[in-house]
CSV table of C-alpha atoms in Angstrom, one decimal:
chain,number,residue,atom,x,y,z
A,1,GLY,CA,-28.0,23.6,-7.9
A,2,ILE,CA,-26.2,22.6,-11.0
A,3,GLN,CA,-27.3,19.3,-12.6
A,4,VAL,CA,-24.7,17.0,-14.1
A,5,GLU,CA,-25.9,14.2,-16.4
A,6,GLN,CA,-23.8,11.4,-17.8
A,7,SER,CA,-24.5,9.0,-20.6
A,8,PRO,CA,-24.7,6.2,-21.2
A,9,PRO,CA,-25.1,4.8,-17.7
A,10,ASP,CA,-23.5,1.5,-18.7
A,11,LEU,CA,-21.2,0.5,-21.5
A,12,ILE,CA,-19.8,-2.9,-22.4
A,13,LEU,CA,-16.9,-3.0,-24.8
A,14,GLN,CA,-14.8,-5.6,-26.4
A,15,GLU,CA,-11.1,-5.1,-25.9
A,16,GLY,CA,-9.7,-2.9,-28.7
A,17,ALA,CA,-13.0,-1.0,-29.3
A,18,ASN,CA,-13.4,2.8,-29.1
A,19,SER,CA,-16.1,4.7,-27.2
A,20,THR,CA,-17.3,8.1,-26.3
A,21,LEU,CA,-18.8,9.1,-22.9
A,22,ARG,CA,-20.8,12.3,-22.5
A,23,CYS,CA,-21.3,14.8,-19.7
A,24,ASN,CA,-24.0,17.5,-19.9
A,25,PHE,CA,-24.3,20.2,-17.3
A,26,SER,CA,-27.1,22.7,-16.7
A,27,ASP,CA,-25.3,25.9,-16.0
A,28,SER,CA,-22.0,27.8,-16.5
A,29,VAL,CA,-19.1,26.1,-14.7
A,30,ASN,CA,-15.6,27.2,-13.7
A,31,ASN,CA,-14.0,23.8,-13.8
A,32,LEU,CA,-14.7,20.3,-15.1
A,33,GLN,CA,-12.9,17.1,-14.2
A,34,TRP,CA,-13.0,13.5,-15.4
A,35,PHE,CA,-12.2,10.7,-13.0
A,36,HIS,CA,-11.8,7.0,-13.3
A,37,GLN,CA,-12.9,4.9,-10.3
A,38,ASN,CA,-11.1,1.6,-10.6
A,39,PRO,CA,-12.6,-1.7,-9.3
A,40,TRP,CA,-10.8,-1.2,-6.0
A,41,GLY,CA,-12.6,2.1,-5.4
A,42,GLN,CA,-9.7,4.5,-6.0
A,43,LEU,CA,-10.5,7.8,-7.7
A,44,ILE,CA,-8.0,8.6,-10.4
A,45,ASN,CA,-7.8,12.1,-11.9
A,46,LEU,CA,-8.0,11.8,-15.7
A,47,PHE,CA,-8.4,15.4,-16.9
A,48,TYR,CA,-8.9,18.9,-15.6
A,49,ILE,CA,-10.6,20.5,-18.6
A,50,PRO,CA,-12.7,23.6,-18.2
A,51,SER,CA,-12.6,24.1,-22.0
A,52,GLY,CA,-10.8,22.9,-25.0
A,53,THR,CA,-9.2,19.5,-25.8
A,54,LYS,CA,-6.6,17.4,-24.0
A,55,GLN,CA,-5.1,14.0,-24.7
A,56,ASN,CA,-3.3,11.6,-22.4
A,57,GLY,CA,-2.3,8.4,-24.2
A,58,ARG,CA,-5.4,6.5,-25.3
A,59,LEU,CA,-7.7,8.9,-23.6
A,60,SER,CA,-8.8,12.3,-24.7
A,61,ALA,CA,-11.4,14.8,-23.6
A,62,THR,CA,-13.1,17.8,-25.1
A,63,THR,CA,-15.2,20.4,-23.2
A,64,VAL,CA,-17.4,22.9,-25.1
A,65,ALA,CA,-18.3,25.2,-22.2
A,66,THR,CA,-20.6,27.5,-24.3
A,67,GLU,CA,-22.8,24.4,-25.1
A,68,ARG,CA,-22.5,22.9,-21.6
A,69,TYR,CA,-21.1,19.5,-22.4
A,70,SER,CA,-17.9,17.5,-22.3
A,71,LEU,CA,-16.8,14.3,-24.0
A,72,LEU,CA,-14.4,11.6,-22.9
A,73,TYR,CA,-12.9,9.4,-25.7
A,74,ILE,CA,-11.5,6.0,-24.9
A,75,SER,CA,-9.6,4.5,-27.9
A,76,SER,CA,-8.3,0.9,-28.2
A,77,SER,CA,-9.9,0.0,-24.9
A,78,GLN,CA,-8.1,-2.4,-22.5
A,79,THR,CA,-9.5,-4.5,-19.6
A,80,THR,CA,-7.7,-2.1,-17.3
A,81,ASP,CA,-10.1,0.6,-18.5
A,82,SER,CA,-13.0,-1.1,-16.7
A,83,GLY,CA,-14.6,0.9,-13.8
A,84,VAL,CA,-16.8,3.9,-13.4
A,85,TYR,CA,-16.0,7.2,-15.1
A,86,PHE,CA,-17.2,10.3,-13.4
A,87,CYS,CA,-17.6,13.8,-14.6
A,88,ALA,CA,-17.6,16.6,-12.0
A,89,VAL,CA,-18.1,20.3,-12.4
A,90,THR,CA,-17.4,23.2,-10.0
A,91,ASP,CA,-20.3,25.5,-9.6
A,92,SER,CA,-20.1,29.3,-9.0
A,93,TRP,CA,-19.7,28.7,-5.2
A,94,GLY,CA,-16.6,26.5,-5.8
A,95,LYS,CA,-18.4,23.3,-4.9
A,96,LEU,CA,-17.7,20.1,-7.0
A,97,GLN,CA,-20.9,18.5,-8.3
A,98,PHE,CA,-20.6,14.9,-9.5
A,99,GLY,CA,-22.6,13.1,-12.2
A,100,ALA,CA,-23.9,9.6,-11.5
A,101,GLY,CA,-21.1,8.0,-13.6
A,102,THR,CA,-20.8,5.6,-16.5
A,103,GLN,CA,-20.0,2.0,-15.6
A,104,VAL,CA,-17.6,0.6,-18.2
A,105,VAL,CA,-16.8,-3.1,-18.6
A,106,VAL,CA,-14.2,-4.1,-21.1
A,107,THR,CA,-14.2,-7.8,-22.0
A,108,PRO,CA,-11.2,-9.7,-23.3
B,1,ASN,CA,4.9,13.2,-1.8
B,2,ALA,CA,2.0,11.1,-0.5
B,3,GLY,CA,-0.8,13.4,-1.8
B,4,VAL,CA,-4.0,12.9,0.3
B,5,THR,CA,-4.0,10.2,2.9
B,6,GLN,CA,-6.9,8.9,5.0
B,7,THR,CA,-7.2,6.8,8.1
B,8,PRO,CA,-8.6,4.3,8.7
B,9,LYS,CA,-9.2,2.4,5.5
B,10,PHE,CA,-12.0,0.3,6.9
B,11,GLN,CA,-14.2,0.6,10.0
B,12,VAL,CA,-17.2,-1.2,11.5
B,13,LEU,CA,-19.3,0.6,14.1
B,14,LYS,CA,-22.4,-0.2,16.1
B,15,THR,CA,-25.3,2.2,16.1
B,16,GLY,CA,-24.6,5.1,18.5
B,17,GLN,CA,-20.9,4.8,18.6
B,18,SER,CA,-18.7,7.7,17.6
B,19,MET,CA,-15.5,7.9,15.6
B,20,THR,CA,-13.3,10.4,13.7
B,21,LEU,CA,-12.0,10.0,10.2
B,22,GLN,CA,-8.6,11.6,9.6
B,23,CYS,CA,-7.4,13.2,6.4
B,24,ALA,CA,-4.0,14.9,5.7
B,25,GLN,CA,-2.5,16.4,2.6
B,26,ASP,CA,1.1,17.3,1.8
B,27,MET,CA,0.5,19.5,-1.2
B,28,ASN,CA,0.2,22.8,0.7
B,29,HIS,CA,-3.4,23.1,-0.5
B,30,ASN,CA,-5.7,25.7,1.0
B,31,SER,CA,-9.0,24.0,0.5
B,32,MET,CA,-10.1,20.5,1.8
B,33,TYR,CA,-13.3,18.6,1.4
B,34,TRP,CA,-15.2,15.5,2.8
B,35,TYR,CA,-17.5,13.5,0.5
B,36,ARG,CA,-19.5,10.4,0.8
B,37,GLN,CA,-20.3,7.9,-1.9
B,38,ASP,CA,-23.2,5.5,-1.7
B,39,PRO,CA,-23.7,2.5,-4.0
B,40,GLY,CA,-24.4,3.4,-7.6
B,41,MET,CA,-24.0,7.1,-7.0
B,42,GLY,CA,-21.6,9.9,-7.5
B,43,LEU,CA,-19.9,11.7,-4.6
B,44,ARG,CA,-21.8,14.1,-2.4
B,45,LEU,CA,-20.2,16.9,-0.4
B,46,ILE,CA,-20.6,16.7,3.4
B,47,TYR,CA,-18.4,19.6,4.6
B,48,TYR,CA,-15.6,21.7,3.2
B,49,SER,CA,-12.9,24.1,4.4
B,50,ALA,CA,-12.0,26.8,1.9
B,51,SER,CA,-9.0,27.8,3.9
B,52,GLU,CA,-7.4,27.2,7.3
B,53,GLY,CA,-9.8,28.4,10.1
B,54,THR,CA,-13.0,28.1,8.1
B,55,THR,CA,-15.5,25.3,7.6
B,56,ASP,CA,-18.9,25.2,5.8
B,57,LYS,CA,-21.7,22.8,5.2
B,58,GLY,CA,-22.1,21.0,1.9
B,59,GLU,CA,-25.0,19.1,0.5
B,60,VAL,CA,-25.4,16.4,3.2
B,61,PRO,CA,-24.0,17.7,6.6
B,62,ASN,CA,-26.5,16.2,9.0
B,63,GLY,CA,-25.0,13.9,11.6
B,64,TYR,CA,-21.4,15.1,11.0
B,65,ASN,CA,-18.9,17.6,12.4
B,66,VAL,CA,-15.5,18.7,11.0
B,67,SER,CA,-12.4,20.2,12.3
B,68,ARG,CA,-9.7,21.9,10.2
B,69,LEU,CA,-6.8,21.2,12.6
B,70,ASN,CA,-4.2,23.0,10.6
B,71,LYS,CA,-3.5,23.6,6.9
B,72,ARG,CA,-2.6,19.9,6.4
B,73,GLU,CA,-5.3,18.1,8.3
B,74,PHE,CA,-9.1,18.0,8.1
B,75,SER,CA,-11.1,15.5,10.2
B,76,LEU,CA,-14.7,14.3,10.0
B,77,ARG,CA,-16.5,13.2,13.2
B,78,LEU,CA,-19.6,11.0,13.6
B,79,GLU,CA,-20.9,11.7,17.1
B,80,SER,CA,-23.6,9.0,17.1
B,81,ALA,CA,-23.3,6.7,14.1
B,82,ALA,CA,-26.5,5.5,12.3
B,83,PRO,CA,-26.9,2.8,9.7
B,84,SER,CA,-27.7,5.5,7.1
B,85,GLN,CA,-24.1,6.6,7.5
B,86,THR,CA,-22.8,3.4,6.0
B,87,SER,CA,-20.8,4.6,3.0
B,88,VAL,CA,-17.4,5.2,1.5
B,89,TYR,CA,-15.9,8.5,2.7
B,90,PHE,CA,-13.4,10.4,0.5
B,91,CYS,CA,-11.3,13.4,1.5
B,92,ALA,CA,-10.0,15.8,-1.2
B,93,SER,CA,-7.9,18.9,-1.4
B,94,THR,CA,-7.2,21.7,-3.9
B,95,ASN,CA,-5.2,24.9,-4.1
B,96,SER,CA,-8.3,26.9,-4.7
B,97,PRO,CA,-12.0,26.0,-5.1
B,98,TYR,CA,-11.9,26.4,-8.9
B,99,ASN,CA,-8.8,24.3,-9.4
B,100,GLU,CA,-8.3,20.6,-9.8
B,101,GLN,CA,-9.3,18.5,-6.7
B,102,PHE,CA,-7.2,15.5,-5.6
B,103,PHE,CA,-8.7,12.6,-3.7
B,104,GLY,CA,-7.6,10.3,-1.0
B,105,PRO,CA,-8.0,6.5,-1.1
B,106,GLY,CA,-11.3,6.5,0.9
B,107,THR,CA,-12.6,5.0,4.1
B,108,ARG,CA,-15.2,2.3,3.9
B,109,LEU,CA,-17.5,2.6,6.9
B,110,THR,CA,-20.2,0.1,8.0
B,111,VAL,CA,-22.6,1.0,10.8
B,112,LEU,CA,-24.5,-2.0,12.1
């Protein structure tokens, strides 16, 4: 099946810092989503981004489907950004495959 | 518009007991999914239902059964719970398999 790799596995940021999270995938995909899992375990949809660039407040994402990667940018990080960020791709059979996630801790 | 709802939120079972996890969505979505999440890992697909009346196995189906009761509801049953099934279970839905999936709040299950 398709492989999804996220980097870095862990990230510690001081409040106000910027960061970039990366997601590489091993095959062509029909869909790519970014999620934030907050400390209470809730999965929050951030972006549905099979290709191109999208922005939502301090977050933005870019997917380059031809080169099989996506980037999530967090600017001016806040403590509420802490949690795990997951990238997930839909394979050719319509099944969503998740990466292992990036654990982000934002310190005051 | 509640989105995807799951019951119960927490459950503790003894080995060998059975239970059913309930999931419902009010977005008129065709496809529904059950995932499990183990510590430090991403979600893995257990079963899915591409449309009402159909169900298929995902990556980790052993020990589970599902029922697509109607377009809104998709249940997951553990017939004889085992400690290896201790996990957080998420239900999700989407209009079509290649579109954005939306997740419920999860059920935290412990099997002793």
